[in-house]
Short mmCIF file of C-alpha atoms and ligand atoms in Angstrom, two decimals:
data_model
loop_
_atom_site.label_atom_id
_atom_site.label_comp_id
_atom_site.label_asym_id
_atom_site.label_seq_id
_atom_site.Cartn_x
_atom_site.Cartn_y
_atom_site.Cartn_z
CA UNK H 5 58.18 243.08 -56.54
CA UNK H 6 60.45 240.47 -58.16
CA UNK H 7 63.68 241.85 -59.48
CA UNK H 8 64.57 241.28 -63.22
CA UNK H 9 67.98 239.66 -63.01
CA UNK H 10 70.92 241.20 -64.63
CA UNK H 11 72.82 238.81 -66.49
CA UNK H 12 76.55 239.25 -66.09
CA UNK H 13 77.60 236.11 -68.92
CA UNK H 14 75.14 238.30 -71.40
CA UNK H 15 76.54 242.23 -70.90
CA UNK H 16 80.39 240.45 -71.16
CA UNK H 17 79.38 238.47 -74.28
CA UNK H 18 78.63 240.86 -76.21
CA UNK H 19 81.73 242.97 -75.12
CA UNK H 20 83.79 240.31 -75.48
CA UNK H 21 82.47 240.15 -79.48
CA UNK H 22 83.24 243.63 -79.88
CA UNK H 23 86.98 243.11 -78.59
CA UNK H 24 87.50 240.06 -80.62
CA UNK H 25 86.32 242.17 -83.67
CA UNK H 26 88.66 245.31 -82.79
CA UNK H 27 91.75 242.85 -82.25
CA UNK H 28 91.55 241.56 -85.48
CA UNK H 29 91.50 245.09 -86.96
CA UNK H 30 94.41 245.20 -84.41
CA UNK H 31 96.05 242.36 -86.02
CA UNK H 32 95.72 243.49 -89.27
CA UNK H 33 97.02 246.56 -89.17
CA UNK H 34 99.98 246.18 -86.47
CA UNK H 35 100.83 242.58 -87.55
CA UNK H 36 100.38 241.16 -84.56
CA UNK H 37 98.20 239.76 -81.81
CA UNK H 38 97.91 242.56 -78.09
CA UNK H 39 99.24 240.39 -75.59
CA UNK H 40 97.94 239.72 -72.43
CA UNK H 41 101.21 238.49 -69.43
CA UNK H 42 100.03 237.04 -66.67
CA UNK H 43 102.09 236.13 -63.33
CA UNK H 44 101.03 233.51 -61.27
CA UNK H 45 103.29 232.83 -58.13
CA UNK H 46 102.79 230.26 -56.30
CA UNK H 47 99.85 227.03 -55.93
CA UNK H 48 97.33 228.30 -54.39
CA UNK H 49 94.50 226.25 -56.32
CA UNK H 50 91.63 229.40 -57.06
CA UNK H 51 94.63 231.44 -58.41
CA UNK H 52 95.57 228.63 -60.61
CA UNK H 53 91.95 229.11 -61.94
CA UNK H 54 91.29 232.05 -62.29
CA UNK H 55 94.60 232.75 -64.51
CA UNK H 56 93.55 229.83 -66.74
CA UNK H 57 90.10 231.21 -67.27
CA UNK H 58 91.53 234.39 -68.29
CA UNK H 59 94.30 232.96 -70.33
CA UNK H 60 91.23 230.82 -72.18
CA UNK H 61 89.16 233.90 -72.44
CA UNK H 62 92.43 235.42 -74.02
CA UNK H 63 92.20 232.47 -77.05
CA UNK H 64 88.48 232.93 -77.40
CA UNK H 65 88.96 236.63 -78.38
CA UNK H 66 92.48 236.25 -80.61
CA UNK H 67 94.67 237.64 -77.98
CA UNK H 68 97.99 236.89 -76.94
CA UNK H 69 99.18 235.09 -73.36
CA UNK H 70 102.37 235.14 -71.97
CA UNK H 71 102.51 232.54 -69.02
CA UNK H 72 105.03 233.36 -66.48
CA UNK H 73 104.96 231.27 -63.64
CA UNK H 74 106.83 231.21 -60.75
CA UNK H 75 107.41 228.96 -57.66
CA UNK H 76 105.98 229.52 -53.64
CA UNK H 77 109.52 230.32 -52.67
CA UNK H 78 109.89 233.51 -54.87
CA UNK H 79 111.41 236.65 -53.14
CA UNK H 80 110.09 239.87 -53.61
CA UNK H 81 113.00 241.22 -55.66
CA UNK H 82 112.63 238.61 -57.72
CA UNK H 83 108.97 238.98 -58.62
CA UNK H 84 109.90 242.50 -59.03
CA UNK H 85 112.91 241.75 -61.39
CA UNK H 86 110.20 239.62 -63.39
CA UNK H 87 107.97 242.37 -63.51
CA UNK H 88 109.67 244.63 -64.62
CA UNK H 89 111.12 242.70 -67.46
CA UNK H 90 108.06 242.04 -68.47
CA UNK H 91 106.95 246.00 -68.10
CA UNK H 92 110.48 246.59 -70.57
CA UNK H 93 109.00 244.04 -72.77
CA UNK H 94 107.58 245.77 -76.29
CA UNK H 95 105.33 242.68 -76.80
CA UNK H 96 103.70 242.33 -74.09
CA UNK H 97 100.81 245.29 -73.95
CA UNK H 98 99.18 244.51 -70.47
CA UNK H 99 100.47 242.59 -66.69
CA UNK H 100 98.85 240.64 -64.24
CA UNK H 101 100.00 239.73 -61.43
CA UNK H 102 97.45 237.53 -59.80
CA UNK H 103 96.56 238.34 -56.33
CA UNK H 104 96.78 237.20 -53.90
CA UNK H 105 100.96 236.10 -53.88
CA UNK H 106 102.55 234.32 -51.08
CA UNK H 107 102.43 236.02 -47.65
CA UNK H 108 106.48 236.39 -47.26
CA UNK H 109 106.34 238.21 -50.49
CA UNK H 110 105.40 242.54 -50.73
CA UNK H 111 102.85 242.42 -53.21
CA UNK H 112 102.70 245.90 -53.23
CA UNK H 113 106.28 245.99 -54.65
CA UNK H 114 105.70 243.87 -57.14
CA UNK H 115 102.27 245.37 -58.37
CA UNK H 116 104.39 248.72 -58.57
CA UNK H 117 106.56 247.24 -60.71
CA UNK H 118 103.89 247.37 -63.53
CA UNK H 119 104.42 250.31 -65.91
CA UNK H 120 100.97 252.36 -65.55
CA UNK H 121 100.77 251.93 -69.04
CA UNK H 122 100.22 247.94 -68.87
CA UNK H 123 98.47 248.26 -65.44
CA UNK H 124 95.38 246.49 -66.98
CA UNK H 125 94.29 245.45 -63.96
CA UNK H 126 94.22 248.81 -62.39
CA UNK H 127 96.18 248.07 -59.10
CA UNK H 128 99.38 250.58 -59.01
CA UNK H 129 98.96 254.11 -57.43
CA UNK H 130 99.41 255.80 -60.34
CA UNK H 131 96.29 254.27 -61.53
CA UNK H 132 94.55 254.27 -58.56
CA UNK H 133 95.01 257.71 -58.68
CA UNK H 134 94.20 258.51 -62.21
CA UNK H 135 90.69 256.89 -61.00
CA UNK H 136 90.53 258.98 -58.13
CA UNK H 137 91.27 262.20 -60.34
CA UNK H 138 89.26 261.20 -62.90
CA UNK H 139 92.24 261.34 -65.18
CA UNK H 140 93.00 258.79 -67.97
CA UNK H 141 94.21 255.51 -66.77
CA UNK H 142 93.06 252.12 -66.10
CA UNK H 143 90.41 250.79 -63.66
CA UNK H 144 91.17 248.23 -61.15
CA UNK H 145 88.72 245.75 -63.40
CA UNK H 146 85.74 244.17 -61.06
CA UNK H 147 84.76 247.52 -60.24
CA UNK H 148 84.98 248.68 -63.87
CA UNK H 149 82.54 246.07 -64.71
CA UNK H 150 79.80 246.88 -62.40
CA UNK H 151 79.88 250.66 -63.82
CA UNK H 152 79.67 248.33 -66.91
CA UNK H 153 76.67 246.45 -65.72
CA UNK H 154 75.08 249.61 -63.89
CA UNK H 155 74.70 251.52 -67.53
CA UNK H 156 74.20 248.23 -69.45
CA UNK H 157 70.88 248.29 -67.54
CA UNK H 158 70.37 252.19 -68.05
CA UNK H 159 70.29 252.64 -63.65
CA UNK H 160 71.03 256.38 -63.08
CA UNK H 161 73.42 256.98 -60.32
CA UNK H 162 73.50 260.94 -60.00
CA UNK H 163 72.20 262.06 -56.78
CA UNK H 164 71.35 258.27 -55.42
CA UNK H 165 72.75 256.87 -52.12
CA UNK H 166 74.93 254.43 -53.27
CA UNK H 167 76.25 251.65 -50.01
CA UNK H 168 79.47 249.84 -50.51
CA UNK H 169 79.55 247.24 -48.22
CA UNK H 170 83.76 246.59 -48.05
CA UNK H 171 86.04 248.84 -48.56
CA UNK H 172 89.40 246.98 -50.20
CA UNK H 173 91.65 248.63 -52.77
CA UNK H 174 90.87 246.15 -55.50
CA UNK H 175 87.02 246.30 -55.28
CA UNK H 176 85.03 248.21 -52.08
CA UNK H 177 86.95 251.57 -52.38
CA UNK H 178 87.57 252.18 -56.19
CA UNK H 179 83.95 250.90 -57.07
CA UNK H 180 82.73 254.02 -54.58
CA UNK H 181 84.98 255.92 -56.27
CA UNK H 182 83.98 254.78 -59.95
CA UNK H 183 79.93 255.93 -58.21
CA UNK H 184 81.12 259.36 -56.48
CA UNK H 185 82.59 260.18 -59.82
CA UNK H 186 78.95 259.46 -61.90
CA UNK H 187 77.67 262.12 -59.03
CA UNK H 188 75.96 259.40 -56.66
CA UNK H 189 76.48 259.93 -52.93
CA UNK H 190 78.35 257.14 -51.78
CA UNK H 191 78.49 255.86 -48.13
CA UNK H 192 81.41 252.65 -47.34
CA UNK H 193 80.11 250.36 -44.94
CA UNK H 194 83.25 247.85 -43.35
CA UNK H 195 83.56 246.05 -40.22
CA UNK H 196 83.73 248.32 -38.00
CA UNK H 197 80.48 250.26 -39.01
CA UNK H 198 77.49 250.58 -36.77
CA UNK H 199 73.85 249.29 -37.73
CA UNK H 200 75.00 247.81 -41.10
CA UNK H 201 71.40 247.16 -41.51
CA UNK H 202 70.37 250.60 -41.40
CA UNK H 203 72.61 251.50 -43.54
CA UNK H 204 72.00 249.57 -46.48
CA UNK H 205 67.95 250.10 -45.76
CA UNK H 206 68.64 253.88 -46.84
CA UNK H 207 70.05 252.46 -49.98
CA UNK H 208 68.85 252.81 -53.72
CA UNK H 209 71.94 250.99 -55.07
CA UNK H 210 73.80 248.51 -52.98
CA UNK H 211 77.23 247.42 -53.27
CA UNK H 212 78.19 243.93 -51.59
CA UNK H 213 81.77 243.15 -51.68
CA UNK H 214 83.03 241.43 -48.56
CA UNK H 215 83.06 237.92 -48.93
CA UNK H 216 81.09 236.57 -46.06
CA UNK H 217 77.97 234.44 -47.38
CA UNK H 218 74.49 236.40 -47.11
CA UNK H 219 75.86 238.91 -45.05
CA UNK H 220 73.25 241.11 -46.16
CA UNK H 221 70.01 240.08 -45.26
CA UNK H 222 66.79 240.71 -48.22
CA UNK H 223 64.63 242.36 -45.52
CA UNK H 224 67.51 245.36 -45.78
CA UNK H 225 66.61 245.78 -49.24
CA UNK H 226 64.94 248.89 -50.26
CA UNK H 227 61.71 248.31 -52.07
CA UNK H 228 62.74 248.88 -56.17
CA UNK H 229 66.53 249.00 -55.10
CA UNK H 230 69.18 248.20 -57.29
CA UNK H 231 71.43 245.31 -55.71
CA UNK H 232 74.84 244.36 -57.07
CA UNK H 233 76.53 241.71 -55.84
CA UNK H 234 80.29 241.22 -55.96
CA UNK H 235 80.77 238.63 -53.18
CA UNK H 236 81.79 235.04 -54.18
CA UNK H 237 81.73 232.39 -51.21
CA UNK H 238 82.19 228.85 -51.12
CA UNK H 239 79.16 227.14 -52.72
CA UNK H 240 78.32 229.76 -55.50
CA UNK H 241 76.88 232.12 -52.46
CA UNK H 242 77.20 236.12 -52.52
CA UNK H 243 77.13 238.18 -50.13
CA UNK H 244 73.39 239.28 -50.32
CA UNK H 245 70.72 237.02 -49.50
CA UNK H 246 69.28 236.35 -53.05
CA UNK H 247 66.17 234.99 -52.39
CA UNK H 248 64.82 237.33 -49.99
CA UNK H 249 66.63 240.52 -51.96
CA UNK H 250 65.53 239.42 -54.91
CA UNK H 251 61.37 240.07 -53.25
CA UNK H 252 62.08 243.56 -52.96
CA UNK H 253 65.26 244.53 -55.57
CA UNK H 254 64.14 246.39 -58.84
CA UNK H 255 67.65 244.59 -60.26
CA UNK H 256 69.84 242.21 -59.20
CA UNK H 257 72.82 240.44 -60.17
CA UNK H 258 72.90 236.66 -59.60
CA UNK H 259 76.18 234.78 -57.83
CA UNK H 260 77.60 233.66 -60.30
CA UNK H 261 76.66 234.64 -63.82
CA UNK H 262 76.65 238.76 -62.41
CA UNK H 263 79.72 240.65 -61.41
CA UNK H 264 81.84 237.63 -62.15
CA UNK H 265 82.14 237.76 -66.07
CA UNK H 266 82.40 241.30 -66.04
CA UNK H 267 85.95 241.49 -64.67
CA UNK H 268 87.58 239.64 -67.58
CA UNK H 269 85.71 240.97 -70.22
CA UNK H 270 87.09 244.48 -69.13
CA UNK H 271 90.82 243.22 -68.17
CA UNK H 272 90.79 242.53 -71.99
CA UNK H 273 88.93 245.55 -73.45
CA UNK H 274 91.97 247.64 -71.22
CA UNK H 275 95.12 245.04 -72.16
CA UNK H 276 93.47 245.95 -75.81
CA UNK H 277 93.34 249.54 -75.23
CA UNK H 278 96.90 249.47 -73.83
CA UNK H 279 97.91 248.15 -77.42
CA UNK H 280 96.33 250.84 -78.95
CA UNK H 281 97.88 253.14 -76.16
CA UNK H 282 94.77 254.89 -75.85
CA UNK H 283 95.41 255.80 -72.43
CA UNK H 284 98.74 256.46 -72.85
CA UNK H 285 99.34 258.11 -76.37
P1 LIG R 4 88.74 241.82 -48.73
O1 LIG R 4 90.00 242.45 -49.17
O2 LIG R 4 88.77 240.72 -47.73
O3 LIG R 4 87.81 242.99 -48.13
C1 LIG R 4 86.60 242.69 -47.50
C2 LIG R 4 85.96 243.96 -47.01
O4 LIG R 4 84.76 243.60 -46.33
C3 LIG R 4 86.81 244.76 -46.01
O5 LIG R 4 86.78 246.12 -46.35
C4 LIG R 4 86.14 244.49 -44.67
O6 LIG R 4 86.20 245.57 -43.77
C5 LIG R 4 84.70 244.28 -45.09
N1 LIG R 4 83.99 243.49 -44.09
C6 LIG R 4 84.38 242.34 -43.50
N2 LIG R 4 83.46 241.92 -42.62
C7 LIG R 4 82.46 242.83 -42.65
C8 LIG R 4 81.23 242.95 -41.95
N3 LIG R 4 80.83 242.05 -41.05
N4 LIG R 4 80.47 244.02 -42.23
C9 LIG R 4 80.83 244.94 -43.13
N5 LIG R 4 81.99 244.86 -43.84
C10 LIG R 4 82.80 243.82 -43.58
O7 LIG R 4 87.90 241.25 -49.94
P2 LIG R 4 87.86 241.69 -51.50
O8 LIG R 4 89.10 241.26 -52.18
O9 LIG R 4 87.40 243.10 -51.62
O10 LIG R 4 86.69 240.72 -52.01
C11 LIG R 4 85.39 240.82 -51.48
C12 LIG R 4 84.52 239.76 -52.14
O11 LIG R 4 84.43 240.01 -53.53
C13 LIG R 4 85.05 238.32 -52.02
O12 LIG R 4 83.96 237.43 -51.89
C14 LIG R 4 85.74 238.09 -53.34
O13 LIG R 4 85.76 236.70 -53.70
C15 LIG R 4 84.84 238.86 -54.26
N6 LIG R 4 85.52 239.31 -55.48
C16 LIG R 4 84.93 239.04 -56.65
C17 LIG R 4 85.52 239.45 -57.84
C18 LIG R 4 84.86 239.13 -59.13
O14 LIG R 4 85.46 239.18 -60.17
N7 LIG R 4 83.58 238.81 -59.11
C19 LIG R 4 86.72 240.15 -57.82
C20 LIG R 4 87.30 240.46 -56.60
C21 LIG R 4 86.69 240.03 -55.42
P3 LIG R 4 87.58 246.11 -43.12
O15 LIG R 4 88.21 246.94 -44.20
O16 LIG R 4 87.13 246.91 -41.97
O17 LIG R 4 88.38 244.90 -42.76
#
């Protein structure tokens, strides 16, 4: 078997049109643009990208950026001060603080500081939570994308065994979350689980989202399995090996042009949905 490819850059494309339409029927009846803040602290390089490609996909689709961005030195109660203000702010409809922020500083602090209501990046409790509840609220947005990509290709997930390999708040955990809550049955592999292999050989969908380069080997896949991989590693590698995963997948996503695109696309579609205060009335 050769696995069709899913293609990450297509599914967000065509969201992405669908936002950019529904913000200018934003625009035109509010007056003005939903706006996107973003807080950057510090110079670590990748963050530096990875706020400018969302700032860029911002333009692309008419919405607003507010840049806020702060030096290495930065205390905590001053990120939270910063936060907050912007979380008091009436035109600014979503916040993110890129992750990760310098090590002397309690990110989790500052990432509390976001109202729920502009947590477009899903990483307070209070949205955490709503996920876990399955109450209204915002999903942490990598995770939300490869729901996105799972039912853009029309894979069912009730009843299969789902395998999340990692298990962090922003990705591993709510993704098996986001699956246990569309009825799969959802195992978390991490580093401290036994025959990894085994594991992910019982699998019909697999999860990889670790960050360690072909950690997953393609003679684990499952004949007609469905593998997803979140993993981004120095050299454009995932975490699956693609080659040999892609021999026995039924679907796969391809590192990059997969997960990758996803996670903007939807940190708009929920900044644009926090104008609207669909979640929040
Ligand atoms: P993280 O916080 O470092 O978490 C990594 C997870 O992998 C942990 O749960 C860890 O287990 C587990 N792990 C480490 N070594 C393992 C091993 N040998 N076997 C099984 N599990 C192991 O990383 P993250 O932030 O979740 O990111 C993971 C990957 O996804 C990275 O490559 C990152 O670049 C990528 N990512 C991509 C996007 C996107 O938009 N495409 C977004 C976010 C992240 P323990 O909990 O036991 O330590």
């Amino acid at each position: 078997m050769t696995a069709q490819i899913i293609d990450g850059h297509a599914v967000a494309a065509k969201l992405l049109e669908d936002i950019a339409h529904d913000i200018e029927q934003f625009t035109l009846t509010h007056g003005r643009r939903p706006c996107l803040a973003t807080v950057l602290v510090g110079d670590d390089p990748s963050s530096h990208t990875y706020v400018r490609m969302k700032r860029n996909r911002c333009a692309e689709v008419g919405m607003e950026s507010r840049y806020v961005e702060l030096p290495t030195d930065t205390t905590t109660a001053d990120l939270v001060a910063e936060v907050q203000s912007l979380s008091a702010d009436a035109a600014v409809d979503g916040i993110l603080l890129q992750h990760p922020v310098p090590a002397h500083i309690d990110e989790r602090a500052a990432f509390e500081a976001i109202t729920p209501g502009k947590d477009v990046d899903g990483v307070t409790m209070h949205s955490f939570a709503a996920m876990a509840f399955s109450e209204k609220g915002f999903h942490s947005c990598t995770p939300g994308g490869i729901l996105r990509l799972l039912d853009a290709y029309d894979v069912p997930l009730a009843g299969q065994r789902a395998v999340v390999v990692g298990r962090s708040p922003i990705l591993g955990k709510p993704v098996g979350m986001l699956l246990l809550a569309r009825d799969a049955t959802v195992t978390y592999c991490h580093s401290h689980t036994w025959e990894l292999a085994d594991q992910v050989r019982g699998a019909d969908i697999v999860i990889a989202a670790v960050g360690r380069p072909e950690l997953i080997h393609g003679e684990w896949i499952k004949d007609g399995a469905v593998v997803i991989d979140a993993g981004y590693n120095p050299g454009n590698v995932g975490d699956v090996d693609y080659t040999g995963a892609a021999e026995r997948a039924r679907l796969i996503t391809p590192v990059p042009g997969g997960v990758g695109p996803m996670t903007i696309a939807v940190l708009l579609e929920q900044t644009l949905a926090a104008a609207n205060s669909v979640h929040f009335g």
